[in-house]
Coordinates of C-alpha atoms in Angstrom, one line a residue:
M571 CA 100.3 133.7 87.0
K572 CA 99.3 130.8 84.7
H573 CA 96.7 133.0 83.0
S574 CA 99.3 135.8 82.5
M575 CA 101.9 133.4 81.1
L576 CA 99.3 132.0 78.6
I577 CA 98.4 135.4 77.3
W578 CA 102.0 136.3 77.0
I579 CA 102.8 133.2 74.9
L580 CA 99.8 133.8 72.7
F581 CA 101.0 137.4 72.2
L582 CA 104.4 136.1 71.1
V583 CA 102.8 133.6 68.7
L584 CA 100.7 136.3 67.1
A585 CA 103.6 138.7 66.8
G586 CA 106.0 136.0 65.7
P587 CA 107.8 136.1 62.3
K588 CA 106.0 134.8 59.2
A589 CA 107.5 132.6 56.5
T590 CA 108.9 134.5 53.6
A591 CA 109.0 133.5 50.0
N592 CA 112.7 132.6 50.3
D593 CA 111.8 130.0 52.9
I594 CA 109.3 128.1 50.7
S595 CA 110.5 124.8 49.3
L596 CA 109.0 121.7 47.6
T597 CA 110.6 118.4 48.3
V598 CA 110.1 114.8 47.1
S599 CA 110.4 111.6 49.1
A600 CA 110.6 108.2 47.4
P601 CA 112.9 105.1 47.5
A602 CA 115.9 105.1 45.2
E603 CA 115.6 101.4 44.3
V604 CA 112.6 99.1 44.0
A605 CA 111.9 95.7 42.5
A606 CA 109.8 95.2 39.4
G607 CA 106.2 94.6 40.5
E608 CA 106.7 96.3 43.9
R609 CA 104.6 99.2 45.1
F610 CA 106.0 102.2 46.8
H611 CA 105.1 105.7 48.1
M612 CA 106.1 109.0 46.5
V613 CA 105.4 112.0 48.7
F614 CA 105.7 115.7 47.6
S615 CA 105.8 118.1 50.5
V616 CA 105.7 121.9 50.5
N617 CA 106.2 124.0 53.7
A618 CA 103.3 126.4 52.9
R619 CA 99.7 126.4 51.8
P620 CA 99.7 126.0 48.0
D621 CA 97.2 127.6 45.7
Q622 CA 97.8 125.0 43.0
F623 CA 99.6 121.6 42.7
T624 CA 100.7 120.2 39.3
P625 CA 102.0 116.6 39.5
P626 CA 104.8 115.3 37.2
S627 CA 104.3 112.7 34.5
M628 CA 104.7 109.2 35.9
G629 CA 104.3 107.3 32.6
D630 CA 107.0 104.7 33.5
F631 CA 105.1 103.7 36.6
R632 CA 101.5 102.6 37.2
I633 CA 99.6 104.9 39.6
V634 CA 97.8 102.6 42.1
S635 CA 96.2 105.6 44.0
G636 CA 96.6 109.2 44.6
P637 CA 97.2 112.0 45.1
S638 CA 96.0 112.0 48.7
Q639 CA 96.5 115.3 50.5
S640 CA 97.4 115.9 54.1
S641 CA 98.5 118.9 56.1
S642 CA 100.1 119.7 59.4
S643 CA 101.4 122.7 61.3
S644 CA 103.9 123.3 64.1
T645 CA 105.0 126.3 66.2
Q646 CA 108.3 126.8 68.0
I647 CA 109.2 129.5 70.5
V648 CA 113.0 130.1 71.0
N649 CA 114.2 133.2 72.9
R650 CA 110.8 134.8 72.3
Q651 CA 111.2 134.2 68.6
V652 CA 108.1 132.4 67.2
T653 CA 108.4 130.2 64.1
T654 CA 105.2 128.7 62.6
T655 CA 105.6 126.0 59.9
H656 CA 102.8 124.7 57.7
T657 CA 103.4 121.5 55.7
V658 CA 101.1 120.1 52.9
S659 CA 101.9 116.7 51.4
Y660 CA 100.6 114.9 48.3
T661 CA 101.1 111.1 48.4
Y662 CA 101.0 108.7 45.5
I663 CA 101.2 104.9 45.6
L664 CA 103.1 103.7 42.5
E665 CA 104.0 100.3 41.0
A666 CA 107.1 99.5 39.0
H667 CA 106.8 97.5 35.8
E668 CA 110.0 97.2 33.8
E669 CA 113.6 97.0 35.0
G670 CA 116.0 99.9 34.3
E671 CA 116.8 103.5 35.4
F672 CA 113.9 106.0 35.4
V673 CA 113.6 109.7 36.2
I674 CA 110.4 111.3 37.5
D675 CA 110.4 115.0 36.9
G676 CA 109.7 117.4 39.8
A677 CA 106.2 118.5 40.7
T678 CA 105.2 122.2 40.7
V679 CA 103.2 124.2 43.2
V680 CA 102.0 127.8 43.2
V681 CA 102.2 129.8 46.4
G682 CA 101.2 133.4 46.5
G683 CA 101.4 133.7 42.8
E684 CA 105.0 132.3 42.7
S685 CA 105.8 128.9 41.2
Y686 CA 108.1 126.4 42.9
K687 CA 109.4 123.1 41.5
A688 CA 111.0 120.1 43.0
G689 CA 114.1 118.5 41.5
P690 CA 113.8 115.3 39.5
H691 CA 114.0 111.9 41.3
H692 CA 115.9 108.9 40.0
I693 CA 114.6 105.4 40.6
R694 CA 116.3 102.2 39.8
V695 CA 114.0 99.2 39.1
T696 CA 115.7 95.9 39.8
Q697 CA 114.8 92.3 38.8
R698 CA 111.5 91.1 40.1
R699 CA 111.8 89.2 43.4
A700 CA 111.5 85.5 43.2
S701 CA 107.9 84.2 43.9
P702 CA 107.3 81.1 46.1
P703 CA 107.7 77.7 44.5
P704 CA 104.6 76.2 43.0
S705 CA 102.6 73.6 44.8
S706 CA 103.4 69.9 44.1
D707 CA 99.8 68.9 44.6
P708 CA 98.2 68.3 41.2
R709 CA 94.8 69.3 42.6
A710 CA 96.2 72.8 43.2
A711 CA 97.8 73.2 39.8
P712 CA 96.0 75.7 37.6
Q713 CA 94.3 74.5 34.4
T714 CA 95.8 75.4 31.1
P715 CA 93.7 77.7 28.8
E716 CA 92.8 74.8 26.5
H717 CA 91.0 73.0 29.4
M718 CA 88.6 75.9 30.3
E719 CA 86.5 78.7 28.8
I720 CA 88.0 82.2 28.7
P721 CA 85.7 85.1 29.5
G722 CA 85.2 87.5 26.6
P723 CA 84.5 91.2 26.4
E724 CA 80.9 90.4 25.7
D725 CA 80.7 88.3 29.0
I726 CA 82.1 90.8 31.5
F727 CA 82.8 94.5 31.1
I728 CA 82.9 97.7 33.2
R729 CA 81.2 100.9 32.2
A730 CA 82.3 104.2 33.7
K731 CA 79.9 107.1 33.5
V732 CA 79.9 110.7 34.7
D733 CA 76.9 112.8 35.7
N734 CA 78.3 116.0 34.1
K735 CA 80.7 116.1 31.2
T736 CA 81.0 119.9 31.1
P737 CA 81.5 121.1 34.7
F738 CA 82.9 124.4 35.9
R739 CA 86.3 124.5 37.5
G740 CA 85.9 123.4 41.1
E741 CA 82.4 121.9 40.6
Q742 CA 81.6 118.5 42.0
I743 CA 81.0 115.7 39.5
I744 CA 80.4 112.0 40.3
V745 CA 81.9 109.1 38.4
T746 CA 80.2 105.7 38.7
Y747 CA 81.7 102.4 37.8
L748 CA 79.2 99.6 36.9
L749 CA 80.1 96.0 36.4
Y750 CA 78.1 94.1 33.8
T751 CA 78.4 90.3 33.8
R752 CA 76.8 87.2 32.3
L753 CA 79.0 84.9 34.3
D754 CA 79.3 84.1 38.0
I755 CA 81.9 86.2 39.9
T756 CA 83.3 84.8 43.2
S757 CA 85.4 87.8 44.1
Y758 CA 86.8 91.1 42.7
T759 CA 89.6 93.4 43.7
I760 CA 90.2 96.9 42.4
D761 CA 93.9 96.7 41.5
G762 CA 94.4 99.7 39.3
L763 CA 92.9 103.0 40.5
P764 CA 92.8 105.9 38.0
S765 CA 95.2 108.7 38.7
Y766 CA 92.6 111.4 38.4
Q767 CA 95.2 113.9 37.4
G768 CA 93.9 117.5 37.5
F769 CA 91.1 116.5 40.0
W770 CA 90.7 116.5 43.7
S771 CA 89.1 113.1 44.4
E772 CA 87.0 111.6 47.2
T773 CA 85.7 108.0 47.3
L774 CA 82.0 107.9 48.1
S775 CA 80.4 105.2 50.2
G776 CA 76.8 104.4 51.1
R777 CA 74.4 101.5 51.0
Q778 CA 75.4 97.9 50.3
T779 CA 76.1 96.9 46.7
Q780 CA 72.8 96.1 44.9
V781 CA 72.7 93.7 42.0
T782 CA 70.1 94.5 39.2
S783 CA 69.4 93.4 35.7
E784 CA 69.8 95.3 32.5
I785 CA 69.5 94.5 28.8
V786 CA 72.4 95.7 26.6
N787 CA 72.2 95.1 22.8
G788 CA 69.5 92.5 23.4
V789 CA 71.6 90.6 26.0
S790 CA 70.6 90.4 29.7
Y791 CA 73.3 91.3 32.2
R792 CA 73.6 91.4 36.0
V793 CA 74.8 94.9 37.0
A794 CA 76.5 95.9 40.2
E795 CA 78.0 99.3 41.2
I796 CA 81.5 98.6 42.4
R797 CA 82.8 102.2 42.9
R798 CA 81.7 105.8 43.0
V799 CA 84.0 108.8 43.2
A800 CA 83.4 112.5 43.6
L801 CA 85.8 114.6 41.5
F802 CA 86.6 118.4 41.7
P803 CA 88.4 119.7 38.6
Q804 CA 91.3 122.0 39.6
H805 CA 91.8 123.7 36.2
S806 CA 89.9 124.3 33.0
G807 CA 90.2 122.6 29.7
E808 CA 89.9 118.9 28.6
L809 CA 90.7 116.5 31.4
R810 CA 91.0 112.7 30.9
I811 CA 89.9 110.1 33.5
N812 CA 91.9 106.9 32.9
P813 CA 90.3 103.4 33.0
L814 CA 89.8 101.5 36.2
A815 CA 91.4 98.0 36.4
V816 CA 89.6 95.2 38.3
D817 CA 90.9 91.7 39.0
M818 CA 88.2 89.1 39.6
G819 CA 87.6 85.4 40.1
V820 CA 85.2 84.1 37.4
R821 CA 83.5 80.7 37.5
V822 CA 83.7 79.1 34.0
R823 CA 82.6 75.7 32.8
R824 CA 84.9 73.0 31.6
P825 CA 84.0 71.1 28.4
Q826 CA 84.4 67.7 30.1
P827 CA 82.8 67.1 33.6
Q828 CA 85.4 65.9 36.1
R829 CA 83.4 65.9 39.3
R830 CA 79.8 65.6 40.6
G831 CA 77.8 68.7 40.6
S832 CA 75.7 70.2 43.4
I833 CA 72.6 72.3 44.0
F834 CA 74.9 75.3 44.3
D835 CA 75.8 74.8 40.6
E836 CA 72.1 74.8 39.7
F837 CA 71.6 78.1 41.4
F838 CA 74.1 79.7 39.0
G839 CA 72.5 78.2 35.9
G840 CA 74.4 75.0 35.5
S841 CA 73.4 71.4 36.1
R842 CA 74.4 68.9 38.7
F843 CA 76.7 67.2 36.3
D844 CA 78.5 70.3 35.0
S845 CA 82.1 70.9 36.1
F846 CA 83.2 74.5 37.0
Q847 CA 86.5 76.2 37.8
T848 CA 87.4 79.7 39.0
V849 CA 89.8 81.6 36.8
Q850 CA 91.4 85.0 37.4
H851 CA 90.4 87.6 34.9
R852 CA 91.2 91.3 34.6
V853 CA 88.8 93.9 33.2
H854 CA 89.3 97.6 32.4
S855 CA 86.6 100.2 32.3
N856 CA 86.3 102.8 29.5
A857 CA 88.2 106.1 29.7
L858 CA 86.2 109.4 30.2
T859 CA 86.9 112.9 29.0
V860 CA 85.3 116.0 30.5
E861 CA 85.5 119.5 29.2
V862 CA 86.0 121.8 32.2
Q863 CA 84.7 125.3 31.8
P864 CA 86.6 128.3 33.4
L865 CA 84.8 130.4 36.0
P866 CA 83.4 133.5 34.4
A867 CA 85.4 136.7 35.0
Q868 CA 82.4 138.9 34.6
N869 CA 80.8 140.1 37.8
R870 CA 83.3 138.2 39.9
P871 CA 83.2 139.7 43.5
P872 CA 86.5 140.7 45.1
E873 CA 85.6 138.5 48.1
F874 CA 85.5 135.3 45.9
N875 CA 88.3 132.8 46.9
G876 CA 87.5 129.8 44.8
A877 CA 84.4 128.3 46.5
V878 CA 82.2 126.4 44.0
G879 CA 78.9 124.7 45.0
S880 CA 75.9 125.7 47.1
Y881 CA 76.6 127.2 50.6
E882 CA 75.0 129.0 53.5
L883 CA 76.9 131.5 55.8
Q884 CA 76.2 131.9 59.5
A885 CA 78.2 134.0 62.1
W886 CA 77.7 134.8 65.8
L887 CA 79.6 136.4 68.7
R888 CA 79.6 134.8 72.2
P889 CA 79.5 136.6 74.5
D890 CA 78.9 140.1 73.1
E891 CA 79.4 141.8 76.5
L892 CA 82.5 141.3 78.6
D893 CA 85.4 143.1 80.5
I894 CA 88.7 144.2 79.2
N895 CA 91.2 141.3 78.7
D896 CA 88.4 138.7 78.8
A897 CA 87.9 136.4 75.8
S898 CA 85.1 136.1 73.4
N899 CA 84.5 133.7 70.5
F900 CA 83.7 135.0 67.0
I901 CA 82.4 132.0 65.0
I902 CA 81.8 131.7 61.3
S903 CA 80.1 128.6 59.9
I904 CA 79.9 127.8 56.1
S905 CA 77.7 124.7 55.2
G906 CA 76.4 123.2 52.0
T907 CA 77.4 121.0 49.1
G908 CA 80.8 121.1 47.4
N909 CA 84.4 120.7 48.3
I910 CA 84.0 121.6 52.0
R911 CA 87.6 120.7 52.9
M912 CA 89.0 123.4 50.6
L913 CA 86.9 126.3 52.0
E914 CA 89.0 129.2 53.4
P915 CA 87.8 131.7 56.1
P916 CA 86.4 135.0 54.8
N917 CA 88.7 138.0 55.0
I918 CA 87.7 140.1 58.0
Q919 CA 89.2 143.5 59.1
F920 CA 89.0 143.4 62.9
P921 CA 89.3 146.7 64.9
R922 CA 92.9 147.4 65.9
H923 CA 92.2 147.3 69.7
L924 CA 90.9 143.7 69.4
E925 CA 93.6 141.1 69.7
V926 CA 92.5 138.2 67.4
F927 CA 94.2 134.8 67.1
D928 CA 94.2 132.4 64.2
P929 CA 90.9 130.5 64.0
R930 CA 90.4 127.0 65.3
I931 CA 88.9 125.0 62.4
E932 CA 86.3 122.2 62.8
E933 CA 84.9 120.1 60.0
D934 CA 81.7 118.0 59.8
I935 CA 81.9 116.3 56.5
E936 CA 79.2 113.9 55.2
V937 CA 80.3 111.6 52.4
S938 CA 77.4 109.7 50.7
L939 CA 76.5 108.3 47.3
S940 CA 75.0 111.7 46.3
G941 CA 78.3 113.5 46.9
I942 CA 80.1 115.5 49.6
S943 CA 78.3 117.9 51.9
G944 CA 78.7 119.3 55.4
S945 CA 80.1 122.3 57.2
R946 CA 83.3 124.0 58.1
L947 CA 83.5 126.2 61.2
F948 CA 86.1 128.9 62.0
D949 CA 86.4 129.9 65.7
Y950 CA 88.3 133.1 66.4
L951 CA 89.5 133.9 69.9
V952 CA 89.0 137.7 70.4
I953 CA 90.4 139.6 73.4
P954 CA 89.6 143.4 73.8
R955 CA 92.4 145.7 75.0
S956 CA 90.3 148.8 75.5
A957 CA 86.9 149.7 76.8
G958 CA 83.8 150.8 74.8
P959 CA 81.8 149.3 72.0
A960 CA 83.8 147.6 69.2
E961 CA 82.2 146.9 65.9
I962 CA 83.2 143.8 63.9
P963 CA 82.3 144.5 60.3
A964 CA 79.9 142.3 58.3
V965 CA 81.3 139.0 57.1
R966 CA 81.1 138.7 53.3
F967 CA 81.3 135.3 51.6
S968 CA 81.1 134.8 47.9
Y969 CA 80.8 131.5 46.0
F970 CA 80.0 130.4 42.4
D971 CA 76.8 128.4 42.0
P972 CA 77.2 126.1 38.9
K973 CA 73.4 125.4 38.8
K974 CA 72.6 129.1 38.5
G975 CA 75.8 129.9 36.5
Q976 CA 76.5 133.0 38.6
Y977 CA 78.2 134.3 41.7
V978 CA 76.3 134.5 45.0
M979 CA 77.1 136.9 47.8
Q980 CA 76.1 136.2 51.4
T981 CA 76.6 138.5 54.4
A982 CA 76.3 138.2 58.2
G983 CA 76.6 141.1 60.7
P984 CA 77.9 143.5 61.6
F985 CA 78.5 142.6 65.2
I986 CA 78.9 144.9 68.3
L987 CA 81.1 143.8 71.2
N988 CA 80.5 145.9 74.4
V989 CA 83.6 146.1 76.5
S990 CA 83.6 147.5 80.0
G991 CA 86.5 148.3 82.5
E992 CA 89.5 150.6 82.8
A993 CA 91.1 151.3 79.4
D994 CA 94.7 151.1 80.7
L995 CA 94.4 148.3 83.2
Y996 CA 96.2 145.9 81.0
T997 CA 97.7 147.7 78.1
R998 CA 100.0 150.0 80.1
D999 CA 103.4 148.5 80.8
R1000 CA 101.9 145.0 80.3
S1001 CA 105.1 143.1 80.0
L1002 CA 106.8 144.8 82.9
R1003 CA 103.9 144.2 85.3
A1004 CA 103.7 140.5 84.1
D1005 CA 107.4 140.0 85.1
S1006 CA 107.0 141.7 88.5
R1007 CA 103.9 139.6 89.3
M1008 CA 105.8 136.5 88.4
F1009 CA 108.8 137.5 90.5
A1010 CA 106.6 138.2 93.6
E1011 CA 104.8 134.9 93.4
D1012 CA 107.8 132.6 92.6
I1013 CA 110.5 133.9 95.0
R1014 CA 109.8 134.2 98.8
F1015 CA 111.7 136.3 101.3
I1016 CA 114.5 134.6 103.2
K1017 CA 113.7 133.3 106.7
L1018 CA 115.7 135.0 109.4
H1019 CA 114.9 132.8 112.5
T1020 CA 116.5 129.4 113.1
G1021 CA 114.4 126.3 113.3
N1022 CA 114.1 123.8 116.2
W1023 CA 117.0 121.5 115.3
R1024 CA 117.8 118.4 117.4
V1025 CA 119.9 115.3 117.0
T1026 CA 118.0 112.0 116.8
E1027 CA 119.2 108.9 118.5
T1028 CA 119.6 106.9 115.3
L1029 CA 121.1 108.1 112.0
F1030 CA 119.9 107.1 108.6
F1031 CA 123.4 107.5 107.2
K1032 CA 125.1 104.1 106.8
S1033 CA 122.0 102.2 107.8
T1034 CA 120.5 99.3 105.8
G1035 CA 117.9 101.5 104.2
F1036 CA 120.6 104.0 103.2
Y1037 CA 122.5 101.3 101.3
I1038 CA 119.4 100.0 99.7
L1039 CA 118.5 103.4 98.4
I1040 CA 122.0 104.0 97.2
T1041 CA 122.3 100.7 95.2
S1042 CA 118.6 100.5 94.0
P1043 CA 119.1 103.0 91.1
F1044 CA 122.0 100.9 89.7
V1045 CA 120.0 97.7 90.0
L1046 CA 116.9 99.2 88.4
L1047 CA 119.1 100.6 85.6
L1048 CA 120.6 97.2 84.9
I1049 CA 117.1 95.6 84.8
F1050 CA 115.9 98.3 82.4
L1051 CA 118.9 97.9 80.1
M1052 CA 118.3 94.1 79.9
M1053 CA 114.6 94.5 79.2
Y1054 CA 115.3 97.2 76.6
R1055 CA 117.9 95.1 74.7
K1056 CA 115.5 92.2 74.7
R1057 CA 112.7 94.4 73.4
L1058 CA 115.0 96.0 70.8
K1059 CA 116.0 92.5 69.6
E1060 CA 112.4 91.5 69.2
H1061 CA 111.5 94.6 67.2
R1062 CA 114.5 94.1 64.9
N1063 CA 113.2 90.6 64.1
T1064 CA 110.1 91.7 62.1
A1065 CA 109.1 88.2 61.2
M1066 CA 109.0 87.1 64.8
L1067 CA 107.2 90.2 65.9
R1068 CA 104.4 89.7 63.3
T1069 CA 104.1 86.0 64.2
K1070 CA 103.9 86.9 67.9
K1071 CA 101.2 89.5 67.4
A1072 CA 99.1 87.6 64.8
R1073 CA 96.6 86.3 67.2
K1074 CA 96.3 89.7 69.0
V1075 CA 95.6 91.5 65.7
A1076 CA 93.1 88.8 64.7
R1077 CA 91.2 89.1 68.0
K1078 CA 90.9 92.9 67.5
R1079 CA 89.5 92.5 64.0
L1080 CA 87.1 89.9 65.2
K1081 CA 85.7 92.4 67.8
Q1082 CA 85.1 94.9 64.9
A1083 CA 83.4 92.2 62.9
Y1084 CA 81.2 91.3 65.9
R1085 CA 80.1 95.0 66.1
F1086 CA 79.2 95.0 62.4
M1087 CA 77.2 91.8 63.0
Q1088 CA 75.3 93.4 65.9
E1089 CA 74.5 96.4 63.7
G1090 CA 73.4 94.2 60.8
R1091 CA 76.0 95.6 58.4
Q1092 CA 76.4 92.5 56.3
K1093 CA 78.9 93.8 53.7
E1094 CA 81.3 95.3 56.3
F1095 CA 81.0 92.1 58.4
Y1096 CA 82.1 89.8 55.6
D1097 CA 84.9 92.2 54.5
E1098 CA 86.2 92.3 58.1
I1099 CA 86.1 88.5 58.5
F1100 CA 87.9 88.1 55.2
R1101 CA 90.7 90.6 56.2
T1102 CA 90.9 88.8 59.6
L1103 CA 91.5 85.4 58.1
W1104 CA 93.8 86.6 55.4
G1105 CA 95.7 89.0 57.7
Y1106 CA 96.2 86.2 60.4
I1107 CA 97.7 83.7 58.0
S1108 CA 99.9 86.5 56.5
D1109 CA 101.3 87.5 59.9
K1110 CA 101.5 84.0 61.3
L1111 CA 103.4 82.6 58.3
N1112 CA 105.3 85.9 57.6
I1113 CA 104.2 86.1 54.0
P1114 CA 103.4 89.5 52.4
P1115 CA 99.6 89.8 51.6
A1116 CA 100.5 90.5 47.9
Q1117 CA 102.1 87.1 47.6
L1118 CA 99.3 85.1 49.2
N1119 CA 96.9 82.9 47.3
K1120 CA 94.8 80.0 48.2
E1121 CA 97.0 77.4 46.5
Q1122 CA 100.0 78.6 48.3
V1123 CA 98.2 78.6 51.7
A1124 CA 97.0 75.0 51.0
A1125 CA 100.6 74.0 50.2
I1126 CA 102.0 75.6 53.4
F1127 CA 99.3 73.8 55.5
R1128 CA 100.4 70.5 54.0
E1129 CA 104.0 71.3 54.6
K1130 CA 103.3 72.1 58.3
K1131 CA 101.2 69.0 58.6
V1132 CA 98.0 70.9 59.5
A1133 CA 95.0 68.7 59.7
A1134 CA 93.2 68.4 56.4
A1135 CA 89.8 69.2 57.9
L1136 CA 91.2 72.3 59.5
A1137 CA 92.8 73.5 56.3
E1138 CA 89.6 72.9 54.4
K1139 CA 87.6 74.7 57.0
F1140 CA 89.9 77.8 56.7
L1141 CA 89.8 77.9 52.9
K1142 CA 86.1 77.4 52.9
S1143 CA 85.6 80.4 55.2
L1144 CA 87.7 82.5 52.8
E1145 CA 85.6 81.5 49.8
E1146 CA 82.4 82.2 51.7
C1147 CA 83.5 85.7 52.6
E1148 CA 84.7 86.4 49.1
F1149 CA 81.4 85.3 47.6
A1150 CA 79.4 87.3 50.2
R1151 CA 81.1 90.5 49.0
F1152 CA 79.5 90.2 45.6
A1153 CA 76.3 88.2 46.1
P1154 CA 75.4 88.4 49.9
S1155 CA 71.7 87.7 49.3
S1156 CA 72.5 84.1 48.2
L1157 CA 74.4 83.0 51.3
E1158 CA 73.2 79.9 53.2
N1159 CA 75.0 80.5 56.5
P1160 CA 74.0 83.4 58.8
M1161 CA 76.6 85.8 60.0
Q1162 CA 76.6 84.3 63.5
E1163 CA 77.7 80.9 62.1
T1164 CA 80.3 82.5 59.9
Y1165 CA 81.7 84.5 62.9
Q1166 CA 81.8 81.4 65.1
T1167 CA 83.5 79.3 62.4
A1168 CA 86.2 82.0 61.8
M1169 CA 86.9 82.3 65.5
D1170 CA 87.1 78.5 66.1
T1171 CA 89.3 78.1 63.0
I1172 CA 91.8 80.8 64.2
I1173 CA 91.9 79.4 67.8
T1174 CA 92.4 75.8 66.6
L1175 CA 95.0 76.8 64.0
E1176 CA 96.9 78.9 66.6
K1177 CA 97.1 75.9 68.9
E1178 CA 98.3 73.5 66.2
L1179 CA 101.0 75.9 64.9
R1180 CA 102.2 76.6 68.4
K1181 CA 102.4 72.9 69.2
Q1182 CA 104.4 72.2 66.0
S1183 CA 106.8 75.1 66.9
A1184 CA 107.3 73.6 70.4
D1185 CA 107.9 70.1 68.9
R1186 CA 110.6 71.5 66.6
L1187 CA 112.4 73.1 69.6

């Protein structure tokens, strides 16, 4: 019965109504009011699979990242009416700059050759939220510009380069960002990501950052690759890649020494008696322009659906011999180098007496420094409804190879499916027989004879157990409501919830850092330790990460009367992790010591903060 019901539901899904052009809509989701300097999400959603997406102009806001694409689908069956909905979303992270009223025009998508546009969105930018008061400690006060050196463009700069300035539409290109410096950098943060408008982007990852030397215009620089991105141009013509913005901490020398030096200063080129200070400095890379060539219209195969790169087609049928109404899997695999996520299944004309369901899609994507490669697999469920051999025609897949500058056609098959059994065993009166079988198995005939009934000596009615069972649901309901109201109150108090879970979140991150240490992944280890310490203090003190800095944390520690040695230990761990992210080879402490120090610091700090909270109560 379960097997019959499953086949019947799958039949309804296959025969269900499809979305029409009138049902397609493009919507935008974003807040109506934000504060200056605040970041927010803007999401464009379309309830279909678009052929092209054109974002609006966002010149009044800075694009921190995006667009990042996601998709989902859902199926509903109501009164044997099947409704399948596909939703594709494009998400941007924006940052407001100036106060005022702004309008972002609607985005545009193309679905089935028809264009759809979302309405404009109005955003009001209010006054910047007040920042925390400055520290009263003179040691934490920043130095004025006249008391320190200012890095110049000849000291630190970022150079962006692309491996191909004249790609074809859809061809993979790689943009690399190199940091050139003559000064010592303690930390860096990518604060302004390019928008990559007109491109599909994917951040590449690989080996740990290597620091090399290079001479530019007779000057020796230390060079480090800080970011690598794979881009896929979505339309032809001239496309611009905006600059990348990076905030970094730079060690500069003061003109007058104010403290004794150390061997650490000598390592970076100074003397024991020089005085240094870390200043915040922002650097922008150069902009890039690429001229995207259109795909040639000559000799374009009709099977071509936009795939660009280098691919290999494989297909197989398992099993190829079966009985009527049994299931077989027809699998198509496309592997190679290019935008694997955008590959669509080839168009196949299956025989009419084969019932075929939408394919199950599996992806195996490999993202490395050399680009994006992998495979995409389409698994069709095939159920024959009549006996005899069934021929599945050859699968034809066409793609454009930019290295050869021509279209390539690959084929697999044809395939023969041998089906045995009675031709009308299932197809004749299928729905009627399914209902009759269900009726026969679910409803039994009434029993005519009476049972052996007798009266027991004791009755359960009005006994102690009877009253316990009667009242227990009300007692349990009362307990549940009390616990629910308590939990709801805790969840409404976001600050208390973050503080309560701070140690739990830190413990989970420390476990991840321990795994990185065991695997010898030094960069990931120090990144995770840094996020653990920073995230713990943010949750515990209920301060947004964007508003945190070392001077503010030191001031809060003094306000809460945290031991000076413990506060110094916490800040020293942060500085060590920040330095390790740029120059890990010069570290003095092994990862095991850094891990133990971070864990001891969090445990001691948790005990001291809890003790102070108990004393206040």
